[in-house]
Amino acid sequence: DTGVSQNPRHKITKRGQNVTFRCDPISEHNRLYWYRQTLGQGPEFLTYFQNEAQLEKSRLLSDRFSAERPKGSFSTLEIQRTEQGDSAMYLCASSLAGRPYGYTFGSGTRLTVV
Amino acid sequence: KNQVEQSPQSLIILEGKNCTLQCNYTVSPFSNLRWYKQDTGRGPVSLTIMTFSENTKSNGRYTATLDADTKQSSLHITASQLSDSASYICVVSANFGNEKLTFGTGTRLTIIP
């Protein structure tokens, strides 16, 4: 296991299109987090899962955003009807509950909406 | 509101020199404080993590300090190398059991030869 894997690394899409990103966490990690990061800013929390349950969603996660973790392993983040303001780096992280030292980020998916 | 503030916003130093980055936070209840290094276009990579009872922790040329009373932390980089050029992000975890992290906006460090 080489860490948290995110695909694709880059995505360019036209405004109004739907996009889906995938995150594969470290296999034994039961928690998975999604963040959004814009240029020059720190990551902002979007949502997190413990196993397959989505336990918290940020106000940043509008109706156009949906995240799933159907089997408690990989997760997908879908953005519908993309807008230019959605352009950002989308980061995924995973951890084992109660073990903060293992909290690991993926390399992110860079989304550009044109 | 939980906040993490970092200074300076950016820093340029000569290769081989030392530098210190600052972090102030207002996060409660405090669980732990982390420093991450983030290269351009990559995800953050953990450098150190400190709990309430720890006031210093080292990772190679990186040394982090924590003063939980004044809610301040610093990251000291010794004998800087070109590969240290990156953003350094201070992150504080509140003790809600969900490892909810509050991120600073980072210090952009540039090492010049």
Coordinates of N, CA and C in Angstrom, one line a residue:
Chain A
D1 N 0.9 -1.2 0.0 CA 0.0 0.0 0.0 C 0.9 1.2 0.0
T2 N 0.7 2.1 -1.0 CA 1.6 3.2 -1.2 C 1.0 4.5 -0.7
G3 N -0.1 4.5 0.0 CA -0.6 5.7 0.5 C -2.0 6.0 -0.1
V4 N -2.4 7.3 0.0 CA -3.7 7.7 -0.5 C -3.6 8.0 -2.0
S5 N -4.4 7.4 -2.8 CA -4.4 7.6 -4.2 C -5.6 8.3 -4.7
Q6 N -5.4 9.4 -5.6 CA -6.5 10.1 -6.1 C -6.4 10.1 -7.6
N7 N -7.5 10.0 -8.3 CA -7.6 10.0 -9.7 C -8.8 10.8 -10.2
P8 N -8.7 11.5 -11.3 CA -7.5 11.8 -12.0 C -6.6 12.8 -11.3
R9 N -5.4 13.1 -11.7 CA -4.6 14.1 -11.1 C -5.0 15.5 -11.6
H10 N -5.4 15.6 -12.8 CA -5.9 16.8 -13.4 C -7.2 16.6 -14.2
K11 N -8.1 17.6 -14.1 CA -9.3 17.5 -14.9 C -9.7 18.9 -15.4
I12 N -9.8 19.0 -16.7 CA -10.3 20.3 -17.3 C -11.7 20.0 -17.8
T13 N -12.7 20.8 -17.5 CA -14.0 20.6 -17.9 C -14.7 21.9 -18.3
K14 N -15.7 21.8 -19.1 CA -16.4 23.0 -19.5 C -17.5 23.3 -18.4
R15 N -17.8 24.5 -18.2 CA -18.8 24.9 -17.3 C -20.1 24.2 -17.6
G16 N -20.7 23.7 -16.6 CA -22.0 23.1 -16.8 C -21.9 21.5 -16.8
Q17 N -20.7 21.0 -17.0 CA -20.5 19.6 -17.1 C -20.4 19.0 -15.7
N18 N -20.6 17.7 -15.6 CA -20.5 17.0 -14.3 C -19.1 16.3 -14.3
V19 N -18.5 16.3 -13.1 CA -17.2 15.6 -13.0 C -17.3 14.7 -11.8
T20 N -16.5 13.7 -11.8 CA -16.4 12.8 -10.7 C -14.9 12.4 -10.4
F21 N -14.5 12.5 -9.1 CA -13.2 12.2 -8.7 C -13.2 11.0 -7.8
R22 N -12.1 10.3 -7.8 CA -12.0 9.1 -7.0 C -10.9 9.2 -6.0
C23 N -11.1 8.6 -4.8 CA -10.0 8.5 -3.8 C -10.0 7.1 -3.3
D24 N -8.8 6.5 -3.3 CA -8.5 5.2 -2.6 C -7.7 5.5 -1.4
P25 N -8.2 5.2 -0.2 CA -7.5 5.5 1.0 C -6.5 4.4 1.3
I26 N -5.7 4.6 2.3 CA -4.8 3.5 2.9 C -5.8 2.4 3.4
S27 N -5.5 1.2 3.0 CA -6.5 0.1 3.1 C -7.0 -0.1 4.5
E28 N -6.2 0.1 5.5 CA -6.8 -0.2 6.9 C -7.4 1.0 7.5
H29 N -7.4 2.2 6.8 CA -8.0 3.4 7.4 C -9.5 3.4 7.3
N30 N -10.2 3.7 8.4 CA -11.7 3.6 8.3 C -12.3 5.0 8.1
R31 N -11.4 6.1 8.2 CA -11.9 7.4 8.0 C -11.4 8.0 6.7
L32 N -12.2 8.7 6.0 CA -11.9 9.3 4.8 C -12.4 10.8 4.7
Y33 N -11.6 11.7 4.3 CA -12.0 13.1 4.3 C -11.8 13.7 2.9
W34 N -12.6 14.7 2.6 CA -12.5 15.5 1.4 C -12.3 16.9 1.8
Y35 N -11.3 17.6 1.1 CA -11.0 19.0 1.3 C -11.0 19.7 -0.1
R36 N -11.2 21.0 -0.1 CA -11.0 21.8 -1.3 C -9.9 22.8 -0.9
Q37 N -9.0 23.0 -1.9 CA -8.0 24.0 -1.6 C -7.8 25.0 -2.9
T38 N -8.0 26.2 -2.6 CA -7.7 27.2 -3.7 C -6.4 27.8 -3.5
L39 N -5.9 28.5 -4.6 CA -4.5 29.0 -4.6 C -4.2 29.9 -3.5
G40 N -3.2 29.6 -2.7 CA -2.7 30.5 -1.7 C -3.5 30.3 -0.4
Q41 N -4.4 29.3 -0.3 CA -5.2 29.1 0.9 C -4.9 27.7 1.4
G42 N -5.2 27.5 2.7 CA -5.1 26.2 3.2 C -6.3 25.4 2.8
P43 N -6.3 24.1 2.9 CA -7.4 23.2 2.6 C -8.6 23.6 3.5
E44 N -9.8 23.5 2.8 CA -11.1 23.7 3.5 C -11.9 22.3 3.6
F45 N -12.3 22.0 4.8 CA -13.0 20.8 5.0 C -14.4 20.7 4.2
L46 N -14.6 19.6 3.5 CA -15.9 19.4 2.8 C -16.8 18.4 3.5
T47 N -16.2 17.2 3.7 CA -17.0 16.1 4.3 C -16.1 15.0 4.8
Y48 N -16.6 14.1 5.6 CA -15.8 13.0 6.0 C -16.7 11.8 6.3
F49 N -16.1 10.6 6.1 CA -16.8 9.3 6.3 C -16.1 8.5 7.3
Q50 N -16.8 7.8 8.1 CA -16.3 6.7 8.9 C -16.9 5.4 8.4
N51 N -16.0 4.6 7.8 CA -16.5 3.4 7.1 C -17.4 4.0 5.9
E52 N -18.6 3.5 5.8 CA -19.4 3.9 4.7 C -20.4 5.1 5.1
A53 N -20.4 5.4 6.3 CA -21.3 6.5 6.8 C -20.7 7.9 6.6
Q54 N -21.4 8.7 6.0 CA -21.0 10.1 5.9 C -21.5 10.9 7.1
L55 N -20.5 11.2 8.0 CA -20.8 11.7 9.3 C -20.9 13.3 9.4
E56 N -20.3 14.0 8.5 CA -20.3 15.4 8.5 C -20.2 16.0 7.2
K57 N -20.9 17.1 6.9 CA -20.8 17.8 5.7 C -20.6 19.3 6.0
S58 N -19.7 19.9 5.3 CA -19.5 21.4 5.5 C -20.6 22.1 4.7
R59 N -20.8 23.4 5.1 CA -21.7 24.3 4.4 C -21.2 24.5 3.0
L60 N -19.9 24.3 2.8 CA -19.3 24.5 1.5 C -19.8 23.5 0.5
L61 N -20.3 22.4 1.0 CA -20.8 21.3 0.1 C -22.2 21.6 -0.3
S62 N -22.3 22.3 -1.5 CA -23.6 22.7 -1.9 C -24.4 21.5 -2.5
D63 N -25.6 21.8 -3.0 CA -26.4 20.8 -3.5 C -25.8 20.1 -4.7
R64 N -24.9 20.8 -5.4 CA -24.3 20.3 -6.6 C -23.2 19.3 -6.3
F65 N -22.8 19.2 -5.0 CA -21.7 18.3 -4.6 C -22.3 17.1 -3.9
S66 N -21.8 15.9 -4.3 CA -22.2 14.7 -3.5 C -21.0 13.8 -3.4
A67 N -20.9 13.2 -2.2 CA -19.8 12.2 -2.0 C -20.4 10.9 -1.5
E68 N -19.7 9.9 -1.9 CA -20.1 8.5 -1.5 C -18.9 7.7 -1.1
R69 N -19.2 6.7 -0.3 CA -18.1 5.7 0.1 C -18.9 4.4 0.3
P70 N -19.4 3.8 -0.8 CA -20.4 2.8 -0.7 C -20.0 1.5 0.0
K71 N -18.7 1.1 0.0 CA -18.3 -0.1 0.6 C -17.3 0.2 1.7
G72 N -17.2 1.4 2.1 CA -16.3 1.8 3.2 C -14.8 1.7 2.8
S73 N -14.6 1.6 1.4 CA -13.2 1.6 1.0 C -13.0 2.9 0.2
F74 N -13.0 2.8 -1.2 CA -12.8 4.0 -2.0 C -14.0 5.0 -1.8
S75 N -13.8 6.2 -2.2 CA -14.8 7.2 -2.2 C -14.8 8.0 -3.5
T76 N -16.0 8.5 -3.9 CA -16.1 9.4 -5.0 C -16.7 10.7 -4.6
L77 N -16.2 11.8 -5.3 CA -16.8 13.1 -5.1 C -17.3 13.6 -6.5
E78 N -18.6 13.9 -6.6 CA -19.1 14.3 -7.8 C -19.6 15.8 -7.7
I79 N -19.3 16.5 -8.7 CA -19.7 17.9 -8.8 C -20.6 18.0 -10.1
Q80 N -21.8 18.4 -9.9 CA -22.8 18.5 -11.0 C -22.8 20.0 -11.4
R81 N -23.0 20.2 -12.7 CA -23.2 21.5 -13.3 C -22.1 22.4 -12.8
T82 N -20.9 22.1 -13.1 CA -19.7 22.8 -12.6 C -19.7 24.3 -13.0
E83 N -19.2 25.0 -12.1 CA -19.1 26.5 -12.2 C -17.6 26.9 -12.2
Q84 N -17.3 28.0 -12.7 CA -15.8 28.4 -12.7 C -15.3 28.5 -11.2
G85 N -16.1 28.8 -10.3 CA -15.7 28.9 -8.9 C -15.4 27.6 -8.3
D86 N -15.7 26.5 -9.0 CA -15.4 25.2 -8.5 C -13.9 24.8 -8.8
S87 N -13.3 25.6 -9.6 CA -11.8 25.4 -9.9 C -11.0 25.4 -8.6
A88 N -10.3 24.3 -8.4 CA -9.6 24.2 -7.1 C -8.9 22.9 -7.1
M89 N -8.1 22.6 -6.1 CA -7.5 21.3 -5.9 C -8.4 20.6 -4.9
Y90 N -8.8 19.4 -5.2 CA -9.6 18.6 -4.3 C -8.7 17.5 -3.7
L91 N -8.6 17.6 -2.4 CA -7.7 16.7 -1.6 C -8.5 15.7 -0.9
C92 N -8.0 14.5 -0.8 CA -8.6 13.4 0.0 C -7.6 13.0 1.0
A93 N -8.0 12.7 2.2 CA -7.1 12.2 3.3 C -7.8 11.0 4.0
S94 N -7.0 10.2 4.6 CA -7.6 9.1 5.3 C -6.8 8.9 6.6
S95 N -7.5 8.3 7.6 CA -6.9 8.0 8.9 C -7.6 6.9 9.5
L96 N -7.0 6.4 10.6 CA -7.6 5.4 11.5 C -8.2 6.1 12.7
A97 N -9.4 5.9 13.0 CA -10.0 6.6 14.1 C -9.2 6.4 15.4
G98 N -9.0 7.6 16.0 CA -8.2 7.6 17.3 C -6.7 7.5 17.1
R99 N -6.2 7.6 15.8 CA -4.8 7.5 15.5 C -4.4 8.7 14.7
P100 N -4.2 9.9 15.2 CA -3.9 11.1 14.4 C -2.6 11.0 13.7
Y101 N -1.7 10.2 14.2 CA -0.4 10.2 13.6 C -0.4 9.6 12.2
G102 N -1.4 8.8 11.8 CA -1.4 8.2 10.5 C -2.2 9.0 9.5
Y103 N -2.7 10.2 9.8 CA -3.5 11.0 8.9 C -2.7 11.3 7.7
T104 N -3.2 10.9 6.5 CA -2.4 11.0 5.3 C -3.2 11.6 4.2
F105 N -2.6 12.5 3.5 CA -3.3 13.2 2.3 C -2.8 12.5 1.0
G106 N -3.7 12.5 0.1 CA -3.4 12.2 -1.3 C -2.8 13.4 -2.0
S107 N -2.4 13.2 -3.3 CA -1.8 14.2 -4.0 C -2.8 15.2 -4.7
G108 N -4.0 14.9 -4.6 CA -5.1 15.8 -5.0 C -5.5 15.6 -6.5
T109 N -6.6 16.2 -6.8 CA -7.1 16.3 -8.2 C -7.3 17.8 -8.4
R110 N -6.6 18.3 -9.4 CA -6.7 19.7 -9.8 C -7.8 19.8 -10.8
L111 N -8.8 20.6 -10.5 CA -10.0 20.8 -11.4 C -9.9 22.2 -11.9
T112 N -10.0 22.3 -13.2 CA -10.1 23.6 -13.9 C -11.4 23.6 -14.7
V113 N -12.3 24.6 -14.4 CA -13.5 24.7 -15.1 C -13.4 25.9 -16.1
V114 N -13.6 25.7 -17.4 CA -13.4 26.7 -18.4 C -14.7 27.2 -19.0
Chain B
K1 N -14.8 31.2 17.1 CA -14.5 30.5 15.8 C -13.1 30.0 15.9
N2 N -12.9 28.8 15.5 CA -11.5 28.2 15.5 C -10.7 28.8 14.3
Q3 N -9.5 29.3 14.6 CA -8.7 29.9 13.6 C -7.2 29.6 13.8
V4 N -6.5 29.5 12.7 CA -5.1 29.3 12.7 C -4.4 30.4 11.9
E5 N -3.5 31.2 12.4 CA -2.9 32.3 11.7 C -1.4 32.0 11.6
Q6 N -0.9 32.2 10.4 CA 0.6 32.0 10.2 C 1.3 33.2 9.7
S7 N 2.5 33.3 10.1 CA 3.4 34.4 9.6 C 4.8 33.9 9.5
P8 N 5.6 34.5 8.6 CA 5.1 35.4 7.6 C 4.3 34.7 6.5
Q9 N 3.6 35.5 5.6 CA 2.9 34.9 4.5 C 3.8 34.3 3.5
S10 N 5.0 34.9 3.3 CA 6.0 34.4 2.4 C 7.4 34.8 2.9
L11 N 8.4 34.0 2.5 CA 9.7 34.2 3.0 C 10.7 33.7 2.0
I12 N 11.7 34.5 1.7 CA 12.8 34.1 0.8 C 14.1 34.1 1.6
I13 N 14.8 33.0 1.5 CA 16.1 33.0 2.2 C 17.2 32.3 1.3
L14 N 18.4 32.5 1.7 CA 19.5 31.9 0.9 C 19.7 30.4 1.4
E15 N 20.1 29.6 0.4 CA 20.4 28.2 0.7 C 21.4 28.1 1.9
G16 N 21.2 27.3 2.8 CA 22.1 27.1 3.9 C 21.7 27.9 5.2
K17 N 20.9 28.9 5.0 CA 20.4 29.7 6.1 C 19.3 29.0 6.9
N18 N 19.1 29.4 8.1 CA 18.0 28.9 9.0 C 16.8 29.9 8.9
C19 N 15.7 29.4 9.2 CA 14.5 30.2 9.3 C 13.5 29.7 10.3
T20 N 12.6 30.5 10.7 CA 11.6 30.1 11.7 C 10.2 30.7 11.2
L21 N 9.2 29.8 11.2 CA 7.9 30.1 10.8 C 7.0 30.1 12.0
Q22 N 6.0 31.0 12.0 CA 5.2 31.1 13.2 C 3.7 30.7 13.0
C23 N 3.1 30.3 14.1 CA 1.7 29.9 14.0 C 1.0 30.2 15.3
N24 N -0.1 30.9 15.2 CA -0.9 31.2 16.4 C -2.3 30.6 16.2
Y25 N -2.9 30.1 17.2 CA -4.2 29.4 17.0 C -5.2 29.8 18.1
T26 N -6.4 29.7 17.7 CA -7.5 29.8 18.7 C -8.5 28.6 18.4
V27 N -8.0 27.4 18.8 CA -8.8 26.2 18.6 C -9.1 25.6 19.9
S28 N -10.3 25.3 20.1 CA -10.7 24.7 21.4 C -11.8 23.7 21.2
P29 N -11.8 22.6 22.0 CA -10.7 22.1 22.8 C -9.5 21.5 22.0
F30 N -8.3 21.8 22.4 CA -7.1 21.4 21.6 C -6.9 20.0 21.7
S31 N -6.5 19.4 20.6 CA -6.1 18.0 20.6 C -4.6 17.8 20.2
N32 N -4.3 18.3 19.0 CA -2.9 18.3 18.6 C -2.6 19.3 17.5
L33 N -1.4 19.6 17.3 CA -0.9 20.6 16.3 C 0.1 19.9 15.4
R34 N -0.1 20.2 14.1 CA 0.7 19.5 13.1 C 1.3 20.6 12.1
W35 N 2.4 20.3 11.6 CA 3.0 21.1 10.6 C 3.1 20.1 9.3
Y36 N 2.7 20.7 8.2 CA 2.7 20.0 6.9 C 3.6 20.8 6.0
K37 N 4.2 20.1 5.1 CA 4.9 20.7 3.9 C 4.1 20.3 2.7
Q38 N 3.9 21.3 1.9 CA 3.1 21.1 0.6 C 3.9 21.7 -0.5
D39 N 4.4 20.8 -1.4 CA 5.0 21.2 -2.6 C 3.9 21.6 -3.6
T40 N 4.2 22.5 -4.5 CA 3.3 23.0 -5.5 C 2.6 21.9 -6.3
G41 N 1.3 21.8 -6.3 CA 0.5 20.8 -7.0 C 0.5 19.5 -6.4
R42 N 0.9 19.4 -5.1 CA 0.9 18.1 -4.4 C 0.1 18.2 -3.1
G43 N -0.2 17.1 -2.5 CA -0.9 17.1 -1.3 C 0.0 17.4 -0.1
P44 N -0.5 17.8 1.0 CA 0.4 18.1 2.2 C 1.0 16.8 2.7
V45 N 2.2 17.0 3.2 CA 2.9 15.8 3.8 C 3.3 16.2 5.2
S46 N 3.0 15.3 6.2 CA 3.2 15.6 7.6 C 4.7 15.7 7.9
L47 N 5.0 16.7 8.7 CA 6.4 16.9 9.2 C 6.4 16.5 10.7
T48 N 5.6 17.1 11.5 CA 5.5 16.8 12.9 C 4.1 16.9 13.4
I49 N 3.8 16.2 14.5 CA 2.5 16.3 15.2 C 2.8 16.3 16.7
M50 N 2.2 17.3 17.4 CA 2.5 17.5 18.8 C 1.2 17.5 19.6
T51 N 1.1 16.8 20.7 CA 0.0 16.9 21.6 C 0.2 18.0 22.6
F52 N -0.8 18.1 23.5 CA -0.8 19.2 24.5 C 0.5 19.1 25.4
S53 N 0.9 17.9 25.7 CA 2.0 17.7 26.6 C 3.4 17.8 26.0
E54 N 3.5 17.9 24.7 CA 4.8 18.0 24.0 C 5.1 19.5 23.7
N55 N 6.3 19.9 23.9 CA 6.6 21.3 23.6 C 7.7 21.4 22.5
T56 N 8.3 20.3 22.1 CA 9.2 20.3 21.0 C 9.3 18.9 20.3
K57 N 9.4 19.0 19.0 CA 9.5 17.7 18.3 C 10.4 18.0 17.0
S58 N 11.3 17.1 16.7 CA 12.2 17.3 15.6 C 11.9 16.2 14.5
N59 N 12.2 16.5 13.3 CA 12.1 15.6 12.2 C 13.2 16.0 11.2
G60 N 14.4 15.5 11.5 CA 15.6 15.9 10.6 C 15.9 17.3 10.9
R61 N 15.9 18.1 9.8 CA 16.3 19.5 10.0 C 15.1 20.4 10.4
Y62 N 14.0 19.8 10.6 CA 12.8 20.5 11.0 C 12.6 20.3 12.5
T63 N 12.4 21.4 13.2 CA 12.1 21.4 14.7 C 10.9 22.2 15.0
A64 N 9.8 21.6 15.5 CA 8.6 22.3 15.9 C 8.6 22.5 17.4
T65 N 8.0 23.7 17.8 CA 7.8 23.9 19.2 C 6.3 24.3 19.4
L66 N 5.9 24.0 20.6 CA 4.5 24.3 20.9 C 4.4 24.9 22.3
D67 N 3.8 26.0 22.5 CA 3.4 26.6 23.8 C 1.9 26.6 23.9
A68 N 1.4 25.6 24.6 CA -0.1 25.5 24.7 C -0.7 26.6 25.5
D69 N 0.1 27.2 26.4 CA -0.5 28.3 27.2 C -0.7 29.5 26.4
T70 N 0.2 29.9 25.5 CA 0.1 31.1 24.7 C -0.6 30.7 23.3
K71 N -0.8 29.5 23.1 CA -1.3 29.0 21.8 C -0.5 29.4 20.6
Q72 N 0.8 29.1 20.7 CA 1.7 29.5 19.7 C 2.6 28.3 19.3
S73 N 2.9 28.2 18.1 CA 3.9 27.2 17.6 C 4.8 27.8 16.6
S74 N 6.0 27.2 16.5 CA 6.9 27.6 15.5 C 7.6 26.4 14.8
L75 N 8.0 26.6 13.6 CA 8.7 25.6 12.9 C 10.0 26.2 12.5
H76 N 11.1 25.5 12.9 CA 12.5 26.0 12.6 C 13.1 25.1 11.6
I77 N 13.6 25.7 10.6 CA 14.3 24.9 9.5 C 15.8 25.2 9.6
T78 N 16.6 24.2 9.7 CA 18.0 24.4 9.9 C 18.7 24.1 8.6
A79 N 19.7 24.9 8.2 CA 20.6 24.6 7.0 C 19.7 24.3 5.8
S80 N 18.9 25.3 5.4 CA 17.9 25.1 4.4 C 18.6 24.6 3.1
Q81 N 17.7 23.8 2.4 CA 18.1 23.3 1.1 C 17.1 23.7 0.0
L82 N 17.5 23.7 -1.2 CA 16.6 24.1 -2.3 C 15.3 23.3 -2.3
S83 N 15.4 22.1 -1.9 CA 14.2 21.2 -1.8 C 13.2 21.6 -0.7
D84 N 13.6 22.5 0.2 CA 12.7 23.0 1.2 C 11.7 24.0 0.7
S85 N 11.9 24.5 -0.5 CA 11.0 25.5 -1.1 C 9.6 24.8 -1.2
A86 N 8.7 25.4 -0.5 CA 7.3 24.8 -0.5 C 6.4 25.7 0.4
S87 N 5.2 25.3 0.5 CA 4.3 26.0 1.5 C 4.3 25.1 2.8
Y88 N 4.4 25.8 3.9 CA 4.4 25.1 5.2 C 3.1 25.5 5.9
I89 N 2.3 24.5 6.2 CA 0.9 24.8 6.7 C 0.9 24.3 8.2
C90 N 0.4 25.1 9.0 CA 0.1 24.8 10.4 C -1.3 24.3 10.6
V91 N -1.5 23.2 11.2 CA -2.9 22.6 11.3 C -3.2 22.3 12.7
V92 N -4.3 22.6 13.2 CA -4.7 22.3 14.6 C -5.9 21.4 14.6
S93 N -5.9 20.4 15.4 CA -7.0 19.5 15.5 C -7.8 19.8 16.8
A94 N -9.1 19.9 16.7 CA -9.9 20.1 17.9 C -10.3 18.7 18.4
N95 N -10.5 18.6 19.7 CA -10.7 17.3 20.3 C -12.2 16.9 20.3
F96 N -12.7 16.7 19.1 CA -14.1 16.3 18.9 C -14.2 14.8 18.5
G97 N -13.1 14.2 18.5 CA -13.1 12.7 18.1 C -13.2 12.5 16.7
N98 N -13.4 13.5 15.8 CA -13.4 13.2 14.4 C -12.2 13.8 13.7
E99 N -11.2 14.2 14.4 CA -10.0 14.7 13.8 C -10.3 15.9 12.9
K100 N -11.2 16.7 13.3 CA -11.5 17.9 12.4 C -10.4 18.9 12.5
L101 N -9.8 19.2 11.4 CA -8.6 20.0 11.3 C -9.0 21.4 10.9
T102 N -8.3 22.4 11.5 CA -8.3 23.8 11.1 C -7.0 24.1 10.6
F103 N -7.0 24.6 9.3 CA -5.7 24.8 8.6 C -5.4 26.3 8.6
G104 N -4.1 26.6 8.7 CA -3.7 28.0 8.4 C -3.5 28.1 6.9
T105 N -3.3 29.4 6.5 CA -3.1 29.6 5.0 C -1.7 29.3 4.5
G106 N -0.8 29.0 5.4 CA 0.5 28.6 5.0 C 1.5 29.8 4.9
T107 N 2.8 29.4 5.0 CA 3.9 30.3 4.7 C 4.6 29.7 3.4
R108 N 4.7 30.6 2.4 CA 5.4 30.2 1.2 C 6.8 30.5 1.4
L109 N 7.6 29.4 1.4 CA 9.1 29.5 1.6 C 9.8 29.3 0.3
T110 N 10.7 30.2 -0.1 CA 11.5 30.0 -1.3 C 13.0 30.1 -0.9
I111 N 13.7 29.0 -1.2 CA 15.1 29.0 -1.0 C 15.8 29.3 -2.3
I112 N 16.7 30.3 -2.2 CA 17.5 30.7 -3.4 C 19.0 30.3 -3.3
P113 N 19.6 29.9 -4.4 CA 21.0 29.4 -4.3 C 21.9 30.6 -4.1

